[in-house]
mmCIF file of C-alpha atoms in Angstrom:
data_model
loop_
_atom_site.group_PDB
_atom_site.id
_atom_site.type_symbol
_atom_site.label_atom_id
_atom_site.label_comp_id
_atom_site.label_asym_id
_atom_site.label_seq_id
_atom_site.Cartn_x
_atom_site.Cartn_y
_atom_site.Cartn_z
ATOM 1 C CA MET A 9 103.078 110.418 129.140
ATOM 2 C CA GLY A 10 106.731 109.472 129.144
ATOM 3 C CA LEU A 11 107.675 109.414 125.451
ATOM 4 C CA GLU A 12 111.351 110.182 124.906
ATOM 5 C CA PRO A 13 112.060 113.432 122.995
ATOM 6 C CA VAL A 14 113.348 111.262 120.106
ATOM 7 C CA PRO A 15 112.124 107.691 120.608
ATOM 8 C CA THR A 16 114.019 104.717 119.287
ATOM 9 C CA PHE A 17 112.681 102.845 116.305
ATOM 10 C CA GLY A 18 113.192 99.759 114.154
ATOM 11 C CA VAL A 19 111.925 98.199 110.940
ATOM 12 C CA GLU A 20 110.887 94.761 109.717
ATOM 13 C CA GLU A 21 110.940 94.157 105.961
ATOM 14 C CA GLU A 22 109.169 91.228 104.281
ATOM 15 C CA LEU A 23 110.847 90.238 101.014
ATOM 16 C CA LEU A 24 110.089 87.787 98.208
ATOM 17 C CA LEU A 25 112.233 84.936 96.971
ATOM 18 C CA VAL A 26 112.083 84.266 93.236
ATOM 19 C CA ASP A 27 113.834 82.123 90.659
ATOM 20 C CA PRO A 28 116.608 84.320 89.173
ATOM 21 C CA ASN A 29 115.943 82.978 85.659
ATOM 22 C CA THR A 30 112.142 82.989 85.504
ATOM 23 C CA GLY A 31 110.994 85.410 88.233
ATOM 24 C CA ILE A 32 108.595 82.750 89.561
ATOM 25 C CA PRO A 33 108.365 82.523 93.389
ATOM 26 C CA SER A 34 110.975 80.236 94.906
ATOM 27 C CA MET A 35 109.619 78.239 97.862
ATOM 28 C CA GLN A 36 112.889 78.034 99.780
ATOM 29 C CA ASN A 37 112.561 80.315 102.784
ATOM 30 C CA GLU A 38 113.808 77.651 105.221
ATOM 31 C CA VAL A 39 116.972 77.037 103.196
ATOM 32 C CA VAL A 40 117.569 80.759 102.785
ATOM 33 C CA ALA A 41 117.045 81.338 106.502
ATOM 34 C CA ASP A 42 119.593 78.606 107.294
ATOM 35 C CA ASN A 43 122.085 80.184 104.875
ATOM 36 C CA ALA A 44 121.503 83.605 106.406
ATOM 37 C CA ARG A 45 122.090 82.244 109.908
ATOM 38 C CA GLN A 46 125.525 81.046 108.807
ATOM 39 C CA LEU A 47 126.186 84.585 107.557
ATOM 40 C CA GLY A 48 125.162 86.123 110.906
ATOM 41 C CA LEU A 49 121.662 87.282 109.892
ATOM 42 C CA SER A 50 118.469 86.050 111.539
ATOM 43 C CA LEU A 51 115.506 85.791 109.155
ATOM 44 C CA GLN A 52 111.899 85.046 110.070
ATOM 45 C CA LEU A 53 109.697 82.701 108.045
ATOM 46 C CA GLU A 54 106.396 84.077 106.773
ATOM 47 C CA LEU A 55 103.087 82.514 105.764
ATOM 48 C CA THR A 56 104.283 81.324 102.353
ATOM 49 C CA PRO A 57 107.665 79.686 101.630
ATOM 50 C CA CYS A 58 108.573 82.369 99.073
ATOM 51 C CA GLN A 59 108.823 85.001 101.835
ATOM 52 C CA ILE A 60 111.413 85.974 104.428
ATOM 53 C CA GLU A 61 111.486 88.812 106.922
ATOM 54 C CA THR A 62 114.419 90.885 108.141
ATOM 55 C CA ALA A 63 114.332 92.849 111.380
ATOM 56 C CA SER A 64 116.599 95.663 112.463
ATOM 57 C CA SER A 65 117.810 96.135 116.002
ATOM 58 C CA VAL A 66 116.637 99.047 118.171
ATOM 59 C CA LEU A 67 118.024 102.175 116.507
ATOM 60 C CA HIS A 68 118.292 105.904 117.170
ATOM 61 C CA THR A 69 119.008 107.622 113.857
ATOM 62 C CA SER A 70 118.067 107.440 110.197
ATOM 63 C CA ALA A 71 121.734 106.900 109.343
ATOM 64 C CA GLU A 72 121.848 103.824 111.575
ATOM 65 C CA LEU A 73 118.682 102.530 109.946
ATOM 66 C CA ALA A 74 119.995 103.061 106.423
ATOM 67 C CA GLU A 75 123.142 101.089 107.262
ATOM 68 C CA SER A 76 121.137 98.306 108.933
ATOM 69 C CA LEU A 77 118.717 97.925 106.017
ATOM 70 C CA ALA A 78 121.467 97.884 103.426
ATOM 71 C CA ARG A 79 123.367 95.253 105.383
ATOM 72 C CA SER A 80 120.336 93.003 105.968
ATOM 73 C CA ARG A 81 119.151 93.154 102.353
ATOM 74 C CA SER A 82 122.655 92.502 101.054
ATOM 75 C CA THR A 83 123.190 89.519 103.362
ATOM 76 C CA ALA A 84 119.741 88.126 102.610
ATOM 77 C CA ALA A 85 120.489 88.412 98.888
ATOM 78 C CA VAL A 86 123.677 86.382 99.335
ATOM 79 C CA ALA A 87 121.779 83.762 101.355
ATOM 80 C CA ALA A 88 119.162 83.581 98.604
ATOM 81 C CA ARG A 89 121.766 83.157 95.861
ATOM 82 C CA ARG A 90 123.345 80.251 97.765
ATOM 83 C CA ALA A 91 119.939 78.564 97.587
ATOM 84 C CA GLY A 92 119.598 79.254 93.860
ATOM 85 C CA ALA A 93 117.055 82.034 94.494
ATOM 86 C CA ALA A 94 117.031 85.811 94.289
ATOM 87 C CA LEU A 95 115.668 88.575 96.502
ATOM 88 C CA LEU A 96 112.802 90.705 95.179
ATOM 89 C CA PRO A 97 111.547 93.767 97.094
ATOM 90 C CA ALA A 98 107.914 93.813 95.979
ATOM 91 C CA GLY A 99 104.590 93.870 97.775
ATOM 92 C CA VAL A 100 103.218 90.825 95.924
ATOM 93 C CA PRO A 101 104.643 88.234 93.499
ATOM 94 C CA PRO A 102 104.534 89.729 89.976
ATOM 95 C CA LEU A 103 104.378 86.150 88.671
ATOM 96 C CA LEU A 104 102.254 83.554 90.438
ATOM 97 C CA PRO A 105 101.636 80.403 88.385
ATOM 98 C CA GLU A 106 99.872 78.573 91.212
ATOM 99 C CA LEU A 107 98.535 79.090 94.722
ATOM 100 C CA GLY A 108 100.345 78.075 97.870
ATOM 101 C CA PRO A 109 101.936 76.194 99.439
ATOM 102 C CA ILE A 110 101.926 77.327 103.047
ATOM 103 C CA THR A 111 105.051 77.372 105.210
ATOM 104 C CA ASP A 112 104.924 74.088 107.102
ATOM 105 C CA THR A 113 104.430 75.138 110.716
ATOM 106 C CA LYS A 114 101.568 74.233 113.033
ATOM 107 C CA ARG A 115 100.399 77.835 113.264
ATOM 108 C CA TYR A 116 100.427 78.508 109.530
ATOM 109 C CA ARG A 117 98.673 75.202 108.754
ATOM 110 C CA ARG A 118 95.942 76.137 111.216
ATOM 111 C CA ILE A 119 95.532 79.589 109.641
ATOM 112 C CA ALA A 120 95.294 78.039 106.165
ATOM 113 C CA ASP A 121 92.699 75.508 107.362
ATOM 114 C CA GLU A 122 90.567 78.232 108.924
ATOM 115 C CA TYR A 123 90.788 81.003 106.309
ATOM 116 C CA GLY A 124 91.146 79.031 103.067
ATOM 117 C CA MET A 125 91.869 81.024 99.915
ATOM 118 C CA ILE A 126 92.585 84.203 101.876
ATOM 119 C CA ALA A 127 95.664 82.439 103.270
ATOM 120 C CA LEU A 128 96.544 80.545 100.094
ATOM 121 C CA GLU A 129 96.568 83.569 97.766
ATOM 122 C CA GLN A 130 99.240 85.396 99.726
ATOM 123 C CA GLY A 131 102.924 86.174 99.370
ATOM 124 C CA VAL A 132 102.154 89.757 100.375
ATOM 125 C CA CYS A 133 105.101 91.720 101.715
ATOM 126 C CA GLY A 134 104.942 94.805 103.895
ATOM 127 C CA ALA A 135 107.239 97.002 105.951
ATOM 128 C CA HIS A 136 106.513 97.353 109.654
ATOM 129 C CA VAL A 137 107.885 100.310 111.597
ATOM 130 C CA HIS A 138 108.170 100.044 115.398
ATOM 131 C CA VAL A 139 108.444 103.182 117.535
ATOM 132 C CA ALA A 140 109.171 102.945 121.255
ATOM 133 C CA VAL A 141 106.267 103.916 123.514
ATOM 134 C CA PRO A 142 106.017 103.816 127.305
ATOM 135 C CA ASP A 143 102.961 101.578 127.510
ATOM 136 C CA ARG A 144 99.947 100.162 125.658
ATOM 137 C CA GLU A 145 97.612 102.902 126.841
ATOM 138 C CA PHE A 146 99.831 105.510 125.242
ATOM 139 C CA GLY A 147 100.126 103.422 122.096
ATOM 140 C CA VAL A 148 96.366 103.169 121.716
ATOM 141 C CA ALA A 149 96.005 106.945 122.194
ATOM 142 C CA VAL A 150 98.661 107.578 119.528
ATOM 143 C CA SER A 151 96.865 105.204 117.157
ATOM 144 C CA ASN A 152 93.887 107.559 117.029
ATOM 145 C CA HIS A 153 96.098 110.456 115.950
ATOM 146 C CA VAL A 154 98.047 108.456 113.353
ATOM 147 C CA ARG A 155 95.118 106.701 111.619
ATOM 148 C CA PRO A 156 94.031 109.644 109.353
ATOM 149 C CA TRP A 157 97.520 109.661 107.780
ATOM 150 C CA LEU A 158 97.714 105.950 106.987
ATOM 151 C CA PRO A 159 96.489 106.283 103.371
ATOM 152 C CA VAL A 160 99.246 108.797 102.615
ATOM 153 C CA LEU A 161 101.883 106.387 103.921
ATOM 154 C CA LEU A 162 100.356 103.644 101.794
ATOM 155 C CA ALA A 163 100.473 105.769 98.651
ATOM 156 C CA LEU A 164 104.045 106.792 99.357
ATOM 157 C CA THR A 165 105.312 103.209 99.579
ATOM 158 C CA ALA A 166 103.014 101.519 96.999
ATOM 159 C CA ASN A 167 105.110 98.803 95.350
ATOM 160 C CA SER A 168 102.802 96.090 94.049
ATOM 161 C CA ALA A 169 101.350 97.117 90.691
ATOM 162 C CA LEU A 170 102.195 93.782 89.035
ATOM 163 C CA TYR A 171 100.598 90.543 90.230
ATOM 164 C CA ALA A 172 100.086 87.054 88.774
ATOM 165 C CA GLY A 173 101.388 88.050 85.365
ATOM 166 C CA ARG A 174 99.536 91.289 84.795
ATOM 167 C CA ASP A 175 99.295 94.963 85.659
ATOM 168 C CA THR A 176 96.557 95.130 88.278
ATOM 169 C CA GLY A 177 95.616 98.746 87.609
ATOM 170 C CA TYR A 178 96.526 99.467 91.240
ATOM 171 C CA ALA A 179 99.693 100.892 92.695
ATOM 172 C CA SER A 180 99.314 98.720 95.819
ATOM 173 C CA TRP A 181 97.588 95.425 95.044
ATOM 174 C CA ARG A 182 99.080 94.113 98.301
ATOM 175 C CA SER A 183 96.745 96.328 100.301
ATOM 176 C CA VAL A 184 93.748 95.025 98.320
ATOM 177 C CA LEU A 185 94.696 91.395 98.972
ATOM 178 C CA TRP A 186 95.517 92.094 102.601
ATOM 179 C CA SER A 187 92.184 93.831 103.236
ATOM 180 C CA ARG A 188 90.360 90.522 102.854
ATOM 181 C CA TRP A 189 91.541 89.372 106.272
ATOM 182 C CA PRO A 190 88.799 90.105 108.806
ATOM 183 C CA SER A 191 91.264 91.719 111.216
ATOM 184 C CA ALA A 192 93.184 93.827 108.687
ATOM 185 C CA GLY A 193 93.046 97.457 107.595
ATOM 186 C CA PRO A 194 92.808 100.736 109.458
ATOM 187 C CA PRO A 195 92.080 100.379 113.166
ATOM 188 C CA PRO A 196 88.899 101.756 114.688
ATOM 189 C CA TYR A 197 88.957 104.887 116.808
ATOM 190 C CA PHE A 198 89.590 103.634 120.343
ATOM 191 C CA ASP A 199 87.984 105.250 123.369
ATOM 192 C CA SER A 200 90.569 103.664 125.678
ATOM 193 C CA VAL A 201 92.922 100.720 126.026
ATOM 194 C CA ASP A 202 89.994 98.840 127.574
ATOM 195 C CA HIS A 203 87.994 99.476 124.393
ATOM 196 C CA TYR A 204 90.932 98.137 122.369
ATOM 197 C CA ASP A 205 91.105 94.986 124.484
ATOM 198 C CA ALA A 206 87.333 94.479 124.275
ATOM 199 C CA LEU A 207 87.499 94.527 120.466
ATOM 200 C CA ILE A 208 90.335 92.003 120.510
ATOM 201 C CA ARG A 209 88.231 89.690 122.683
ATOM 202 C CA GLN A 210 85.316 90.092 120.289
ATOM 203 C CA MET A 211 87.514 89.176 117.313
ATOM 204 C CA PHE A 212 88.554 86.016 119.161
ATOM 205 C CA ASP A 213 84.925 85.226 119.968
ATOM 206 C CA VAL A 214 83.754 85.423 116.335
ATOM 207 C CA GLY A 215 86.838 83.678 114.938
ATOM 208 C CA ALA A 216 88.242 86.717 113.111
ATOM 209 C CA ILE A 217 91.611 85.934 114.733
ATOM 210 C CA LEU A 218 93.120 82.736 116.102
ATOM 211 C CA ASP A 219 95.893 84.341 118.145
ATOM 212 C CA ASP A 220 97.246 87.753 119.096
ATOM 213 C CA GLY A 221 99.613 87.703 116.107
ATOM 214 C CA MET A 222 96.615 87.893 113.794
ATOM 215 C CA VAL A 223 95.642 91.369 114.958
ATOM 216 C CA TYR A 224 96.464 92.776 111.545
ATOM 217 C CA TRP A 225 95.316 96.369 112.060
ATOM 218 C CA ASP A 226 97.659 98.836 110.356
ATOM 219 C CA VAL A 227 98.478 100.412 113.718
ATOM 220 C CA ARG A 228 98.717 98.252 116.821
ATOM 221 C CA PRO A 229 100.632 98.035 120.081
ATOM 222 C CA SER A 230 103.253 95.366 119.456
ATOM 223 C CA MET A 231 102.575 91.958 120.958
ATOM 224 C CA ASN A 232 106.263 91.362 121.727
ATOM 225 C CA PHE A 233 107.975 94.715 122.200
ATOM 226 C CA PRO A 234 107.340 98.030 124.049
ATOM 227 C CA THR A 235 106.510 99.692 120.742
ATOM 228 C CA LEU A 236 103.701 100.926 118.564
ATOM 229 C CA GLU A 237 103.801 99.103 115.226
ATOM 230 C CA ILE A 238 102.667 100.829 112.020
ATOM 231 C CA ARG A 239 102.225 98.235 109.263
ATOM 232 C CA VAL A 240 100.215 99.911 106.498
ATOM 233 C CA SER A 241 102.965 99.962 103.885
ATOM 234 C CA ASP A 242 104.100 97.793 101.007
ATOM 235 C CA VAL A 243 107.728 96.808 101.409
ATOM 236 C CA PRO A 244 109.417 99.702 99.596
ATOM 237 C CA ALA A 245 111.422 99.162 96.437
ATOM 238 C CA SER A 246 114.569 100.698 97.954
ATOM 239 C CA THR A 247 116.074 100.958 101.400
ATOM 240 C CA SER A 248 116.084 104.743 101.073
ATOM 241 C CA ASP A 249 112.296 104.662 100.733
ATOM 242 C CA THR A 250 112.073 102.448 103.831
ATOM 243 C CA VAL A 251 114.155 104.987 105.730
ATOM 244 C CA LEU A 252 111.815 107.765 104.570
ATOM 245 C CA LEU A 253 108.813 105.743 105.751
ATOM 246 C CA ALA A 254 110.327 105.069 109.178
ATOM 247 C CA VAL A 255 111.356 108.692 109.695
ATOM 248 C CA LEU A 256 107.835 109.896 108.878
ATOM 249 C CA VAL A 257 106.235 107.262 111.107
ATOM 250 C CA ARG A 258 108.408 108.250 114.056
ATOM 251 C CA ALA A 259 107.607 111.903 113.424
ATOM 252 C CA LEU A 260 103.877 111.056 113.417
ATOM 253 C CA VAL A 261 104.208 109.306 116.782
ATOM 254 C CA MET A 262 106.149 112.278 118.216
ATOM 255 C CA THR A 263 103.551 114.722 116.887
ATOM 256 C CA ALA A 264 100.754 112.628 118.387
ATOM 257 C CA SER A 265 102.569 112.577 121.725
ATOM 258 C CA ASP A 266 102.729 116.369 121.732
ATOM 259 C CA ALA A 267 99.014 116.575 120.911
ATOM 260 C CA ILE A 268 98.162 114.158 123.730
ATOM 261 C CA ASP A 269 100.260 116.154 126.208
ATOM 262 C CA ARG A 270 98.347 119.277 125.195
ATOM 263 C CA GLY A 271 95.029 117.511 125.688
ATOM 264 C CA ALA A 272 94.160 117.735 121.988
ATOM 265 C CA SER A 273 91.676 115.159 120.730
ATOM 266 C CA ALA A 274 92.440 113.086 117.648
ATOM 267 C CA PRO A 275 90.142 113.682 114.669
ATOM 268 C CA ARG A 276 87.373 111.072 114.542
ATOM 269 C CA VAL A 277 87.667 110.184 110.878
ATOM 270 C CA ALA A 278 84.740 107.944 109.993
ATOM 271 C CA GLU A 279 85.715 104.397 109.105
ATOM 272 C CA HIS A 280 83.948 104.573 105.739
ATOM 273 C CA ALA A 281 85.812 107.769 104.831
ATOM 274 C CA LEU A 282 89.110 106.172 105.816
ATOM 275 C CA HIS A 283 88.356 103.105 103.666
ATOM 276 C CA TRP A 284 87.639 105.368 100.699
ATOM 277 C CA ALA A 285 90.952 107.142 101.226
ATOM 278 C CA TYR A 286 92.697 103.748 101.421
ATOM 279 C CA TRP A 287 91.151 102.692 98.126
ATOM 280 C CA ARG A 288 92.291 105.867 96.394
ATOM 281 C CA ALA A 289 95.819 105.485 97.793
ATOM 282 C CA ALA A 290 95.984 101.826 96.740
ATOM 283 C CA ARG A 291 94.728 102.601 93.255
ATOM 284 C CA ASP A 292 96.787 105.660 92.402
ATOM 285 C CA GLY A 293 99.795 105.668 94.709
ATOM 286 C CA LEU A 294 101.652 108.861 93.850
ATOM 287 C CA SER A 295 100.593 108.909 90.212
ATOM 288 C CA ASP A 296 97.370 110.891 90.544
ATOM 289 C CA ARG A 297 95.197 112.133 93.396
ATOM 290 C CA LEU A 298 94.985 111.438 97.132
ATOM 291 C CA VAL A 299 92.642 112.382 99.916
ATOM 292 C CA ASP A 300 94.374 115.105 101.917
ATOM 293 C CA PRO A 301 93.823 114.348 105.642
ATOM 294 C CA ALA A 302 94.223 118.029 106.442
ATOM 295 C CA THR A 303 91.145 118.917 104.373
ATOM 296 C CA GLY A 304 89.349 115.629 103.770
ATOM 297 C CA ARG A 305 89.184 116.550 100.085
ATOM 298 C CA LEU A 306 90.699 114.975 96.991
ATOM 299 C CA GLY A 307 93.815 116.746 95.769
ATOM 300 C CA THR A 308 97.191 116.018 94.249
ATOM 301 C CA ALA A 309 99.528 113.466 95.788
ATOM 302 C CA ALA A 310 102.121 116.226 96.180
ATOM 303 C CA ASP A 311 99.677 118.324 98.204
ATOM 304 C CA ALA A 312 98.816 115.394 100.511
ATOM 305 C CA LEU A 313 102.509 114.726 101.117
ATOM 306 C CA SER A 314 103.075 118.415 101.763
ATOM 307 C CA SER A 315 100.289 118.340 104.363
ATOM 308 C CA LEU A 316 101.928 115.362 106.058
ATOM 309 C CA VAL A 317 105.308 117.066 106.205
ATOM 310 C CA SER A 318 103.754 120.248 107.554
ATOM 311 C CA TYR A 319 101.899 118.253 110.191
ATOM 312 C CA VAL A 320 105.099 116.603 111.498
ATOM 313 C CA ALA A 321 107.433 119.559 110.840
ATOM 314 C CA GLY A 322 108.150 120.166 114.524
ATOM 315 C CA ALA A 323 109.139 116.555 115.100
ATOM 316 C CA LEU A 324 111.369 116.550 112.015
ATOM 317 C CA GLU A 325 113.158 119.637 113.290
ATOM 318 C CA THR A 326 113.740 117.855 116.607
ATOM 319 C CA THR A 327 115.198 114.774 114.897
ATOM 320 C CA GLY A 328 117.137 116.837 112.364
ATOM 321 C CA GLU A 329 115.559 114.920 109.479
ATOM 322 C CA ARG A 330 113.606 117.627 107.645
ATOM 323 C CA ASP A 331 116.128 117.928 104.795
ATOM 324 C CA LEU A 332 116.229 114.142 104.361
ATOM 325 C CA VAL A 333 112.421 114.000 104.125
ATOM 326 C CA ASP A 334 112.106 116.951 101.738
ATOM 327 C CA SER A 335 114.741 115.492 99.404
ATOM 328 C CA ALA A 336 113.276 111.964 99.454
ATOM 329 C CA ILE A 337 109.717 113.127 98.881
ATOM 330 C CA ARG A 338 110.790 115.407 96.041
ATOM 331 C CA ARG A 339 112.543 112.419 94.445
ATOM 332 C CA ASN A 340 109.460 110.216 94.785
ATOM 333 C CA VAL A 341 107.082 112.825 93.394
ATOM 334 C CA GLN A 342 109.330 113.494 90.400
ATOM 335 C CA HIS A 343 110.476 109.953 89.598
ATOM 336 C CA GLY A 344 107.825 107.744 91.180
ATOM 337 C CA ASN A 345 107.779 105.074 93.863
ATOM 338 C CA GLY A 346 108.047 101.292 93.611
ATOM 339 C CA ALA A 347 104.823 100.933 91.632
ATOM 340 C CA ARG A 348 106.151 103.378 89.046
ATOM 341 C CA ARG A 349 109.439 101.453 88.977
ATOM 342 C CA GLN A 350 107.575 98.194 88.294
ATOM 343 C CA ARG A 351 105.554 99.693 85.464
ATOM 344 C CA ASP A 352 108.601 101.369 83.955
ATOM 345 C CA ALA A 353 110.417 98.012 83.981
ATOM 346 C CA LEU A 354 107.472 96.363 82.253
ATOM 347 C CA LYS A 355 107.244 99.137 79.676
ATOM 348 C CA THR A 356 110.976 98.912 78.942
ATOM 349 C CA SER A 357 111.180 95.140 78.732
ATOM 350 C CA GLY A 358 107.791 94.437 77.199
ATOM 351 C CA ALA A 359 107.511 91.128 79.074
ATOM 352 C CA ILE A 360 106.628 90.668 82.709
ATOM 353 C CA THR A 361 109.267 87.999 83.277
ATOM 354 C CA ASP A 362 111.978 90.360 82.075
ATOM 355 C CA ALA A 363 110.508 93.143 84.190
ATOM 356 C CA VAL A 364 110.731 90.971 87.313
ATOM 357 C CA LEU A 365 114.352 90.117 86.574
ATOM 358 C CA ASP A 366 115.135 93.827 86.235
ATOM 359 C CA LEU A 367 113.713 94.434 89.732
ATOM 360 C CA ILE A 368 115.715 91.751 91.540
ATOM 361 C CA GLU A 369 117.747 93.032 94.485
ATOM 362 C CA GLY A 370 121.468 92.492 93.993
#
């Protein structure tokens, strides 16, 4: 269907702004974006003023992506410091003394008016991986093949255990908050691109979305680029974890392309089963058990990750990234992901404010 042997990719990272002395969200995204522009970095404003978003260019290799992410985070951190703020890579604000406000744009004000507390209790930060695809029809077909693996990607990147001054008991509280949006979560199984478009029209009709940008499914054809966008993940704690995520996502798209070319049907995982797997991934991250998409049964996180790597092994050999993936996954299984890092910081410091300060991106 026209997919390149190794498609290009890119990443968007949403990041929090906090006070460097208290860890409380700093509502200065417009000032930080202006500072970043002077430093040669374009930042996007998000729903709440304590958020910014970086976006890489179109890239070919994991090495290019690693360099791009390091540069964008470093520059954004400088821009934040010039505004008296600090950069925090976390899926939700660990400290949240009050709700709101909303970034003052016409679109965001309209969203807040329509969706109320769902919009006000936000500050959620994800990582969005774009992989080049030839057209929307192909993207929708790939979505069906990718959707069973979304919970594993969520568990791998879980980085939001702390929220509003407490340990939530979840590895990814971001995904729990995000799931309240009527258009969020795992996408349905699509019979065709026409079926996809019909569901979008229905969401408009019932008011579940106000514009195309509110199609918050965790896999979607991009509204602005010739890409498929996978957006299930918390923003990872480190750029190396973001690289791992992007490499695996691209390998999933390549594996799906091969299956489509062979005429293989995507597994029709029931929506309720997928929601259960999401819940388990959000709760435990890599610390306990996950639903293994290869078997549909509950097993260890290490086994689920092993199944994912086995599933995309051919694509990883093509991209030359198998060693990178094996090493990064081994590190995450042994030492934990962002959620583990947050809890370790809290355990070491004994106070959530001190834990937040330990997690600030330099």
